[in-house]
XYZ file of C-alpha atoms in Angstrom:
195
model
C 59.653 106.872 43.079
C 62.331 109.315 41.920
C 62.541 110.023 38.197
C 65.653 108.763 36.448
C 67.578 111.737 35.036
C 70.362 109.814 33.304
C 71.167 106.124 32.804
C 74.497 104.846 31.553
C 75.072 101.238 30.520
C 78.212 99.453 29.319
C 80.109 102.700 28.717
C 83.644 102.062 27.495
C 86.131 104.800 26.703
C 89.711 104.691 25.476
C 92.024 107.711 25.303
C 95.548 107.461 23.822
C 95.220 103.651 23.768
C 94.453 103.599 27.508
C 91.106 102.234 28.714
C 89.698 104.800 31.154
C 86.537 102.872 31.964
C 85.157 99.599 30.689
C 81.437 98.697 30.691
C 80.691 101.404 33.255
C 77.099 101.663 34.472
C 75.465 104.377 36.558
C 72.090 105.926 37.186
C 71.273 109.328 38.656
C 67.700 110.041 39.700
C 66.022 113.184 40.967
C 67.510 114.167 44.320
C 70.778 112.282 43.703
C 74.308 113.626 43.932
C 77.025 111.375 42.548
C 80.626 112.296 43.345
C 83.291 111.012 40.958
C 86.535 110.367 42.824
C 89.900 109.265 41.556
C 93.409 110.467 40.811
C 94.301 112.662 37.865
C 94.049 110.674 34.654
C 91.408 108.275 35.951
C 88.749 109.554 33.541
C 86.547 111.781 35.712
C 86.561 114.729 33.309
C 86.295 112.473 30.265
C 83.262 110.732 31.756
C 81.541 114.075 32.330
C 82.308 115.150 28.769
C 80.875 111.853 27.464
C 77.691 112.402 29.459
C 77.448 115.964 28.128
C 77.861 114.774 24.539
C 81.215 116.545 24.133
C 83.302 113.381 23.803
C 82.353 110.149 22.083
C 82.811 106.935 24.026
C 83.908 103.752 22.262
C 80.771 101.871 23.254
C 77.782 102.018 25.547
C 74.425 103.707 25.900
C 73.637 107.035 27.592
C 69.955 107.825 28.103
C 68.931 111.171 29.559
C 65.369 112.368 29.974
C 66.167 115.962 30.973
C 68.188 118.980 29.919
C 71.631 119.221 31.456
C 74.179 121.863 32.338
C 77.872 121.085 31.949
C 80.450 123.212 33.744
C 84.063 122.279 33.090
C 86.977 122.799 35.440
C 87.852 126.006 33.596
C 85.611 128.997 34.223
C 84.321 129.240 30.651
C 84.244 133.026 30.957
C 85.301 135.622 28.424
C 87.943 137.531 30.383
C 87.200 140.775 28.508
C 83.545 140.748 29.541
C 82.180 141.528 32.992
C 80.469 138.875 35.147
C 77.099 140.359 34.190
C 77.940 140.381 30.466
C 79.173 136.789 30.677
C 75.924 135.728 32.349
C 73.895 137.555 29.699
C 75.898 135.812 26.971
C 75.414 132.416 28.651
C 71.635 132.937 28.875
C 71.582 133.858 25.192
C 73.527 130.709 24.283
C 70.884 128.710 26.139
C 68.229 130.569 24.117
C 66.678 131.709 27.370
C 65.226 135.120 27.983
C 66.469 135.949 31.474
C 65.253 139.328 32.635
C 67.870 141.867 33.815
C 66.707 141.767 37.446
C 67.141 137.969 37.588
C 70.633 138.352 36.137
C 71.532 140.992 38.730
C 70.063 138.830 41.472
C 72.256 135.904 40.363
C 75.368 138.097 40.438
C 74.423 139.322 43.921
C 73.789 135.755 45.078
C 77.346 134.734 44.193
C 78.737 137.797 45.976
C 79.938 139.808 42.987
C 77.610 142.810 43.111
C 80.546 145.226 43.519
C 82.327 143.647 40.545
C 79.387 143.025 38.227
C 80.640 145.512 35.585
C 84.398 144.885 35.944
C 86.183 142.944 33.187
C 86.775 139.396 34.388
C 90.511 139.661 33.767
C 90.658 142.078 36.731
C 89.047 139.542 39.090
C 90.783 136.979 41.274
C 90.587 133.303 40.307
C 88.060 132.731 43.106
C 85.900 135.625 41.932
C 85.963 134.248 38.407
C 84.824 130.882 39.755
C 81.945 132.662 41.516
C 81.052 134.425 38.245
C 80.833 130.989 36.603
C 78.613 129.740 39.448
C 76.081 132.450 38.570
C 75.066 130.148 35.691
C 73.849 127.610 38.228
C 71.672 130.262 39.868
C 69.714 130.913 36.650
C 69.826 127.344 35.344
C 66.603 125.540 34.508
C 68.488 122.307 33.812
C 67.619 119.404 36.075
C 70.952 117.613 35.744
C 74.256 119.346 36.480
C 77.595 117.904 35.390
C 80.280 119.739 37.369
C 84.027 119.260 36.950
C 86.035 120.284 40.037
C 83.585 123.057 41.012
C 85.222 123.661 44.420
C 88.556 124.632 42.858
C 89.651 128.154 43.906
C 86.574 128.715 46.086
C 86.978 129.957 49.636
C 84.897 128.548 52.499
C 81.957 130.863 51.767
C 82.093 130.089 48.053
C 82.099 126.346 48.751
C 79.075 126.773 51.043
C 77.337 128.727 48.293
C 77.934 125.888 45.823
C 76.631 123.299 48.296
C 73.494 125.400 48.831
C 72.908 125.574 45.075
C 73.245 121.795 44.743
C 70.891 121.228 47.690
C 68.333 123.575 46.110
C 68.626 121.618 42.857
C 68.004 118.367 44.761
C 64.953 119.752 46.538
C 63.530 120.789 43.167
C 63.868 117.274 41.749
C 67.205 117.677 40.013
C 70.458 115.796 40.352
C 74.182 116.350 40.048
C 77.269 114.427 38.957
C 80.414 116.060 40.237
C 84.056 115.187 39.576
C 85.991 116.254 42.633
C 89.163 115.818 44.639
C 87.432 117.428 47.631
C 84.488 115.766 49.356
C 81.312 117.769 48.784
C 80.099 117.009 52.313
C 76.495 116.754 51.200
C 74.138 114.360 52.963
C 73.333 111.133 51.135
C 75.664 111.752 48.203
C 77.001 108.641 46.509
C 80.576 108.023 45.385
C 81.851 106.378 42.209
C 85.591 105.861 42.452
C 87.545 105.656 39.210
C 91.072 104.317 39.121
C 93.928 104.709 36.679
């Protein structure tokens, strides 16, 4: 039986006097990918922030048995730092000692070897998205919460993201992803939120 990574029961959230979701329930187990679909304003990003502990819901219970990684729809990069420096900073924030060769390998994996020392403000939006994806390469978290991760990625970048999620699944992890674009991963589930 797959291990439950996160269980949500009776989650209710109101923003600006609008109920985004009422008594929502979901479970993600190892090997699961749950895609959150819905129009802008339906609560996809808010739900991810609730699950990450960044936004407090009005009611409900969230139980998680594993460490998680949250990646918002913005890159979360310091534009003055290089991709490699940003990855180093991220590892330090996670209080993880990631050796320099592993960091370089992650930057190579996302296709930014030539740009590893360039300030991020000189990169394209797609390259910055790839620099953010390098966090997934070094992540030890078993549950990923991803908000619009396909935004600004080209076909190769989208394939790279799908490969990272599949590797996470094979290693017993799971993913909840808010998206306007179908992930096209086998056996992913969909939770559709409405305004």
